[in-house]
Coordinates of C-alpha atoms and ligand atoms in Angstrom, one line a residue:
X1 CA 205.1 56.7 167.2
X2 CA 206.3 53.2 169.1
X3 CA 209.1 50.7 167.8
X4 CA 208.2 47.1 168.1
X5 CA 212.2 46.2 168.7
X6 CA 214.1 43.4 167.5
X7 CA 217.9 43.7 168.6
X8 CA 220.6 42.9 166.4
X9 CA 223.3 41.7 167.9
X10 CA 227.0 43.5 166.4
X11 CA 228.4 40.1 166.1
X12 CA 227.2 36.6 166.9
X13 CA 230.3 33.9 167.4
X14 CA 227.5 31.4 168.3
X15 CA 225.5 31.5 164.8
X16 CA 228.7 30.8 163.4
X17 CA 230.0 27.4 165.1
X18 CA 227.3 25.6 166.3
X19 CA 226.8 24.4 163.3
X20 CA 230.4 22.8 163.0
X21 CA 230.0 21.3 166.7
X22 CA 230.3 18.0 165.9
X23 CA 233.5 19.0 163.6
X24 CA 235.2 21.2 166.7
X25 CA 234.6 18.8 169.3
X26 CA 236.1 15.8 167.5
X27 CA 239.1 18.2 166.9
X28 CA 239.0 19.2 170.5
X29 CA 238.7 15.6 170.6
X30 CA 242.2 14.7 168.6
X31 CA 244.4 16.9 170.5
X32 CA 243.0 15.7 173.7
X33 CA 243.9 12.3 173.2
X34 CA 247.3 13.4 171.6
X35 CA 249.0 14.3 174.5
X36 CA 250.5 17.0 172.4
X37 CA 249.9 20.7 173.6
X38 CA 252.7 22.6 172.6
X39 CA 252.5 23.2 168.9
X40 CA 253.3 19.9 166.9
X41 CA 250.8 18.6 164.1
X42 CA 248.0 20.2 164.6
X43 CA 250.3 23.7 164.5
X44 CA 251.9 22.8 161.5
X45 CA 249.2 21.4 159.4
X46 CA 247.2 24.6 159.9
X47 CA 250.1 27.3 159.4
X48 CA 250.2 25.1 155.8
X49 CA 246.9 25.6 155.3
X50 CA 247.1 29.3 155.9
X51 CA 250.1 28.8 153.4
X52 CA 248.2 27.8 150.6
X53 CA 245.4 30.0 151.2
X54 CA 247.4 33.2 150.6
X55 CA 250.2 32.0 149.0
X56 CA 253.2 32.5 150.8
X57 CA 256.0 30.2 151.8
X58 CA 256.3 29.7 155.3
X59 CA 253.3 30.0 158.1
X60 CA 254.2 30.3 161.8
X61 CA 251.7 30.5 164.2
X62 CA 252.1 32.6 166.4
X63 CA 249.3 33.9 170.4
X64 CA 247.9 36.8 168.7
X65 CA 248.2 38.8 165.8
X66 CA 249.4 41.5 168.7
X67 CA 252.3 39.6 168.8
X68 CA 252.8 38.5 165.2
X69 CA 253.7 42.4 164.2
X70 CA 255.7 41.8 167.3
X71 CA 257.6 38.9 166.6
X72 CA 257.7 39.9 162.6
X73 CA 259.4 43.7 164.0
X74 CA 261.7 41.3 166.3
X75 CA 262.9 39.5 163.2
X76 CA 263.5 42.4 160.5
X77 CA 265.5 43.4 163.3
X78 CA 263.8 46.8 163.9
X79 CA 264.2 48.3 167.3
X80 CA 266.0 50.7 169.7
X81 CA 266.5 53.9 167.8
X82 CA 264.5 53.3 164.2
X83 CA 261.9 54.3 163.3
X84 CA 258.4 52.7 161.7
X85 CA 255.3 54.6 159.6
X86 CA 251.7 53.3 160.0
X87 CA 248.7 54.7 159.6
X88 CA 248.1 57.4 162.9
X89 CA 243.8 55.9 162.2
X90 CA 244.3 52.2 163.1
X91 CA 243.5 49.4 165.8
X92 CA 246.1 49.9 169.4
X93 CA 248.0 46.5 168.2
X94 CA 249.9 47.8 165.2
X95 CA 251.3 51.3 166.9
X96 CA 251.6 49.4 170.1
X97 CA 254.1 46.6 168.9
X98 CA 256.0 49.1 167.1
X99 CA 256.6 51.1 170.7
X100 CA 257.2 47.4 172.3
X101 CA 260.3 46.6 170.7
X102 CA 261.7 50.2 171.4
X103 CA 261.4 51.5 168.3
X104 CA 258.9 54.7 167.3
X105 CA 255.9 54.7 164.8
X106 CA 255.6 57.6 162.6
X107 CA 251.8 58.4 162.3
X108 CA 250.0 59.3 158.6
X109 CA 247.4 60.2 157.2
X110 CA 245.2 57.7 155.2
X111 CA 243.0 57.7 152.6
X112 CA 239.3 58.6 152.5
X113 CA 237.2 56.4 151.1
X114 CA 239.7 53.2 152.1
X115 CA 240.5 53.9 155.5
X116 CA 243.8 52.5 154.3
X117 CA 247.8 54.1 154.9
X118 CA 247.8 56.9 151.8
X119 CA 251.3 56.8 151.6
X120 CA 251.4 59.1 148.2
X121 CA 251.6 61.3 152.2
X122 CA 254.7 59.4 153.2
X123 CA 257.4 60.7 151.7
X124 CA 257.2 63.7 153.8
X125 CA 257.7 61.5 157.3
X126 CA 260.9 60.4 156.2
X127 CA 263.8 59.9 157.6
X128 CA 267.1 58.8 158.1
X129 CA 265.7 56.5 160.9
X130 CA 263.0 55.5 159.0
X131 CA 263.2 51.7 158.2
X132 CA 259.9 49.4 157.6
X133 CA 256.4 50.6 156.7
X134 CA 253.2 49.1 158.1
X135 CA 250.7 49.3 156.8
X136 CA 246.7 48.6 158.1
X137 CA 244.1 45.9 156.2
X138 CA 241.7 47.9 157.5
X139 CA 237.7 46.6 157.8
X140 CA 238.4 44.3 155.2
X141 CA 240.7 45.6 152.2
X142 CA 244.0 46.2 151.6
X143 CA 245.6 49.1 151.2
X144 CA 247.4 50.4 148.1
X145 CA 250.3 48.1 148.1
X146 CA 251.6 49.0 144.7
X147 CA 251.9 52.1 145.9
X148 CA 253.1 51.3 149.8
X149 CA 255.2 48.3 147.9
X150 CA 257.2 51.0 145.7
X151 CA 257.6 53.9 148.1
X152 CA 259.8 51.2 150.4
X153 CA 261.7 49.8 147.6
X154 CA 262.5 53.6 146.5
X155 CA 263.6 54.4 151.1
X156 CA 264.7 50.5 151.5
X157 CA 261.8 49.9 153.9
X158 CA 260.6 46.8 155.8
X159 CA 257.2 46.2 155.0
X160 CA 254.6 44.6 157.4
X161 CA 251.4 43.7 156.4
X162 CA 248.5 43.5 159.2
X163 CA 246.1 42.2 158.2
X164 CA 244.5 41.0 161.4
X165 CA 241.5 42.1 159.4
X166 CA 241.0 40.7 156.5
X167 CA 242.2 37.0 156.1
X168 CA 241.2 36.5 152.1
X169 CA 241.0 39.3 151.2
X170 CA 243.2 40.7 147.4
X171 CA 244.4 43.3 145.9
X172 CA 245.7 42.5 142.1
X173 CA 244.7 39.0 143.1
X174 CA 247.1 38.4 145.6
X175 CA 246.3 37.7 148.7
X176 CA 246.6 39.9 152.0
X177 CA 249.3 39.7 153.5
X178 CA 251.3 37.6 151.4
X179 CA 252.5 40.9 149.3
X180 CA 255.5 42.1 151.2
X181 CA 258.3 40.8 154.2
X182 CA 255.7 39.8 156.4
X183 CA 251.8 39.5 156.7
X184 CA 250.2 39.5 160.3
X185 CA 246.7 37.3 160.8
X186 CA 244.3 37.4 164.2
X187 CA 242.1 34.7 165.0
X188 CA 240.6 37.1 168.4
X189 CA 237.6 35.9 167.6
X190 CA 235.8 39.6 166.1
X191 CA 238.3 38.7 163.1
X192 CA 237.3 36.9 159.6
X193 CA 238.4 33.5 160.8
X194 CA 237.5 34.0 163.9
X195 CA 238.7 31.5 167.6
X196 CA 237.7 30.4 170.8
X197 CA 240.5 32.8 172.3
X198 CA 243.6 34.2 171.1
X199 CA 245.4 33.4 168.2
X200 CA 248.0 34.7 165.5
X201 CA 249.9 33.8 162.1
X202 CA 252.6 35.3 160.7
X203 CA 253.6 34.5 157.4
X204 CA 256.5 35.2 154.6
X205 CA 258.3 33.7 151.4
X206 CA 261.6 34.9 152.9
X207 CA 263.5 30.8 154.0
X208 CA 265.8 32.8 156.2
X209 CA 262.8 35.4 158.0
X210 CA 260.8 32.5 158.7
X211 CA 263.3 30.4 160.5
X212 CA 264.3 33.7 162.4
X213 CA 260.7 34.4 163.6
X214 CA 260.4 30.4 164.6
X215 CA 263.1 30.4 166.5
X216 CA 262.2 33.5 168.5
X217 CA 258.4 32.2 168.9
X218 CA 261.1 29.4 171.0
X219 CA 262.7 32.3 173.2
X220 CA 265.1 32.2 170.6
X221 CA 266.9 28.0 171.8
X222 CA 267.6 26.1 168.4
X223 CA 268.9 23.4 169.9
X224 CA 266.3 24.0 172.9
X225 CA 268.7 25.2 175.6
X226 CA 270.6 27.0 173.6
X227 CA 269.4 30.7 173.2
X228 CA 271.3 32.4 169.8
X229 CA 269.1 35.2 170.1
X230 CA 266.8 36.4 173.2
X231 CA 262.9 36.1 171.8
X232 CA 259.3 35.0 173.7
X233 CA 256.5 32.5 173.9
X234 CA 255.0 33.2 170.8
X235 CA 253.6 29.7 170.3
X236 CA 250.0 29.5 169.0
X237 CA 248.6 26.6 171.2
X238 CA 247.5 22.6 169.0
X239 CA 244.2 22.6 170.9
X240 CA 243.2 26.8 168.9
X241 CA 245.0 25.2 165.4
X242 CA 242.7 22.2 165.5
X243 CA 239.4 24.1 165.9
X244 CA 240.7 27.2 163.5
X245 CA 241.5 24.1 161.2
X246 CA 237.9 23.3 160.9
X247 CA 236.7 26.8 160.7
X248 CA 239.3 27.2 158.1
X249 CA 237.5 25.3 155.7
X250 CA 234.6 27.8 155.7
X251 CA 236.5 30.4 155.6
X252 CA 235.5 31.6 151.7
X253 CA 231.9 30.8 152.9
X254 CA 232.0 33.7 155.6
X255 CA 233.6 36.6 153.0
X256 CA 230.8 35.7 150.7
X257 CA 228.1 36.0 153.6
X258 CA 229.4 38.9 154.3
X259 CA 230.1 40.4 150.7
X260 CA 226.1 39.4 150.2
X261 CA 224.8 41.5 153.9
X262 CA 227.1 44.5 152.1
X263 CA 225.6 45.0 148.9
X264 CA 222.4 44.6 150.4
X265 CA 223.5 47.9 152.3
X266 CA 224.3 49.3 149.1
X267 CA 221.5 48.4 147.4
X268 CA 218.6 48.9 149.4
X269 CA 220.4 52.5 150.9
X270 CA 223.0 54.0 148.7
X271 CA 219.9 55.9 146.3
X272 CA 218.0 57.4 149.9
X273 CA 218.6 60.5 148.9
X274 CA 221.5 61.7 151.5
X275 CA 222.9 58.7 151.6
X276 CA 225.9 58.0 148.6
X277 CA 228.4 55.4 148.3
X278 CA 232.5 56.6 148.1
X279 CA 233.7 57.0 144.7
X280 CA 236.4 54.4 144.2
X281 CA 237.9 56.4 141.1
X282 CA 239.3 59.1 144.8
X283 CA 241.0 56.1 145.9
X284 CA 244.9 57.3 148.0
X285 CA 245.2 59.6 145.9
X286 CA 246.4 62.4 148.0
X287 CA 242.5 62.9 148.7
X288 CA 241.6 65.7 151.5
X289 CA 238.0 65.6 153.3
X290 CA 236.6 69.1 152.6
X291 CA 236.0 70.8 156.0
X292 CA 231.7 70.4 156.3
X293 CA 230.4 73.4 157.6
X294 CA 227.4 73.0 160.5
X295 CA 224.6 74.4 157.8
X296 CA 225.4 71.4 155.6
X297 CA 223.7 68.7 155.1
X298 CA 224.2 65.7 156.8
X299 CA 225.5 63.1 154.1
X300 CA 226.2 59.2 155.0
X301 CA 228.7 58.0 153.1
X302 CA 228.9 54.0 152.1
X303 CA 232.0 51.9 151.6
X304 CA 233.5 50.6 148.2
X305 CA 235.8 48.7 147.7
X306 CA 239.5 50.2 145.7
X307 CA 239.9 49.3 142.6
X308 CA 241.9 46.2 141.9
X309 CA 240.9 45.1 145.4
X310 CA 238.6 42.2 146.4
X311 CA 236.8 42.5 149.8
X312 CA 236.2 40.5 152.8
X313 CA 234.1 43.0 155.4
X314 CA 235.7 42.3 158.0
X315 CA 233.1 45.6 159.5
X316 CA 230.8 47.6 156.9
X317 CA 231.8 51.6 158.2
X318 CA 229.3 54.3 157.2
X319 CA 231.4 57.4 157.7
X320 CA 228.4 60.0 158.8
X321 CA 229.4 63.3 158.2
X322 CA 227.5 66.8 159.5
X323 CA 226.0 67.8 162.3
X324 CA 222.3 66.8 163.1
X325 CA 219.9 68.6 164.1
X326 CA 219.6 68.2 168.2
X327 CA 223.8 69.3 167.7
X328 CA 225.2 66.6 167.4
X329 CA 227.6 64.9 165.5
X330 CA 225.8 62.7 163.0
X331 CA 227.4 60.3 163.9
X332 CA 227.0 60.5 166.8
X333 CA 223.4 60.5 166.5
X334 CA 223.2 58.2 164.3
X335 CA 224.7 55.9 167.0
X336 CA 222.5 56.7 169.6
X337 CA 219.6 56.0 167.4
X338 CA 220.8 53.0 166.4
X339 CA 221.7 51.6 170.4
X340 CA 217.9 53.0 170.7
X341 CA 216.7 50.6 168.8
X342 CA 218.9 48.1 170.2
X343 CA 220.7 48.0 166.6
X344 CA 224.4 46.7 167.2
X345 CA 227.4 49.2 166.2
X346 CA 230.0 50.4 166.8
X347 CA 233.1 53.1 166.3
X348 CA 236.1 51.4 165.0
X349 CA 238.2 53.2 166.3
X350 CA 237.1 56.7 168.3
X351 CA 240.0 58.2 168.6
X352 CA 243.7 58.1 166.2
X353 CA 246.9 56.4 167.7
X354 CA 248.8 60.4 167.8
X355 CA 245.6 61.1 170.4
X356 CA 246.4 57.8 172.9
X357 CA 248.5 59.7 175.8
X358 CA 250.8 56.8 175.7
X359 CA 251.9 58.6 172.8
X360 CA 252.3 62.1 173.8
X361 CA 255.7 62.0 173.7
X362 CA 255.2 60.6 170.7
X363 CA 256.1 63.7 168.1
X364 CA 253.1 64.4 165.5
X365 CA 251.9 66.8 163.5
X366 CA 248.3 67.2 163.7
X367 CA 247.9 69.3 160.9
X368 CA 249.4 65.9 158.3
X369 CA 246.7 63.7 159.3
X370 CA 243.2 65.8 158.7
X371 CA 241.9 62.7 156.9
X372 CA 242.5 60.6 160.5
X373 CA 241.2 62.8 162.5
X374 CA 237.8 63.7 160.7
X375 CA 237.5 60.1 159.9
X376 CA 237.9 59.1 163.8
X377 CA 234.5 61.1 164.7
X378 CA 232.5 59.8 161.5
X379 CA 232.9 55.9 161.3
X380 CA 230.8 53.7 162.5
X381 CA 230.2 50.5 161.8
X382 CA 227.5 48.0 161.8
X383 CA 226.1 44.5 161.8
X384 CA 227.5 42.8 158.9
X385 CA 228.7 38.9 160.0
X386 CA 227.7 36.5 157.7
X387 CA 225.1 35.0 159.6
X388 CA 223.1 37.9 159.8
X389 CA 219.4 37.2 159.2
X390 CA 217.6 39.0 155.7
X391 CA 215.5 39.8 158.5
X392 CA 217.7 41.4 160.6
X393 CA 219.8 43.0 157.6
X394 CA 216.5 44.7 156.5
X395 CA 216.5 46.0 160.0
X396 CA 219.2 47.6 160.2
X397 CA 218.6 49.1 156.5
X398 CA 215.0 50.5 157.2
X399 CA 216.8 51.8 160.6
X400 CA 219.6 53.9 158.4
X401 CA 216.9 55.0 155.9
X402 CA 214.2 56.2 158.7
X403 CA 217.4 58.3 160.9
X404 CA 218.0 59.6 157.8
X405 CA 214.4 60.5 156.3
X406 CA 213.8 62.5 159.1
X407 CA 216.4 64.8 157.6
X408 CA 214.8 66.1 155.4
X409 CA 211.0 66.4 157.1
Ligands
PLP501 C1 242.4 42.7 165.8 C2 243.9 43.6 165.3 C3 245.2 44.3 165.6 C4 245.7 42.6 166.8 O1 245.4 41.2 166.9 P1 245.1 40.4 167.6 O2 245.0 39.1 167.9 O3 243.9 40.2 169.5 O4 246.0 40.4 168.9 C5 246.0 43.8 165.3 N1 246.1 44.5 164.9 C6 244.4 44.9 163.8 C7 244.2 45.9 162.7 C8 244.0 44.6 164.0 O5 242.5 44.6 163.9

C-alpha cells in the first residue's frame, strides 16, 4: 500500500504572521522612526497590555523566558546555599535558572494526567534550605495552584510560576502566572504568543519586587551609573515589544483555534479501541503510574484539562504506553510511523532533568521520580497550532487511528 503524502508541519509561524504583515510592518516602522531602541514606550505599552491580560499589577519585559526565571529568582534573593523545588519533567530552562543563580534544584515528580508538578510529592523533599517552589504550567495548562500555594504558605516558600507555555491559561478563573510571587512568560516563536526572536516577561502584584526586578534588569542601576545591585542586561527590545503588541490582540483567537483542534482530536480518537482520554478525576492526587508489562496491549492516552483549568493547548501531548510488535516502545513506533508520513511530531521531553549529564552532581532519588521517568518514555506531541487546516488535522487523526488499528489485525 502506498500513501499519498501530504506533509503536516508540527508548527508553521508563517501562517500566523502572514495575515498580519501590514500591521507588523507598520509597528516596525513606528519603532524605526522613533529612534528609541532600548526600552521606552513600545516596551511600556506591551508591559501594560500583558499586565491587563493576566490581571497582575506589574509586568516587566525581559530578554527571554529563561532570563525571566533568573531575574525572578534574583529579585527574591534566592541563590547560593538555597534549594528550589521544581518538576524534573520540564523544559531545561526551569532547572537551569535555579542553577544559574547558584541555588540547587530539587526534583519533584509529576502528575500523569496534567503532566505538572505533583505537589503532594513535594513534602518529602523539603529541607531547612528550601526557599522556593517553581510550578511549571506545562503544555498549556496550569499546575494545581491551590495545592501549591497552600504548601508554599505552610512552609514559608516563595512561588514562581513558569508560565512560558501557558499564557492565557486559567485556574479557577485566575490567569497562569498571576497567582504567586512572580509569573514568567516566554515569547519564543513556538509559544502561544510567539515573537520574532527571543523575548519574555515577568509579572508580580508586589510593588517592591517589581521595582527590584526593574532595577536588576538594567545592571542594578538606580539612578543611571549608581549600581545598587549586581544585575544584568535583561531588557526586552522595543522592536520585539511593538511586534508582539500586534499579535497580542489575536491571542484569544489563537487559543480558540488550538482548543478546536484539541477537541477535534479528542472527538475523533477517544472512542477508537486502544485509545482513551486521561481521567481528570485522577489529576494531582498522588497517582503513581502502574507499570505496563511487555505483553500487555499497547494503549494511547489523550490529554485532558484538569478540574477547574482552562487549557490553552501549547502542545497536544499523547501518552503512548507499552511495547509495539517489533519490540520498540509504542511511543517510538508511533513517532516513526508519523515521521514516515511526514507528520510533524516531537518528544517533549525525552529526558527528565535528573537524567541530564549537567545535573549528575545534583542529589536525586530516582525511586521518587517514577512518573516523570515513565512520561519521558511515553509522551509524543502532535500538530496543534491554530492555523492547522481541517485536512491536515484529519490526516494526523487518521494516521494515529490506523497506527492503533494495526494492533488488532
Ligand atoms: C520555552 C520555555 C522556557 C524558556 O523560554 P525562552 O524564552 O526560550 O528562554 C522556560 N520554561 C519553559 C517551561 C519553556 O517551555
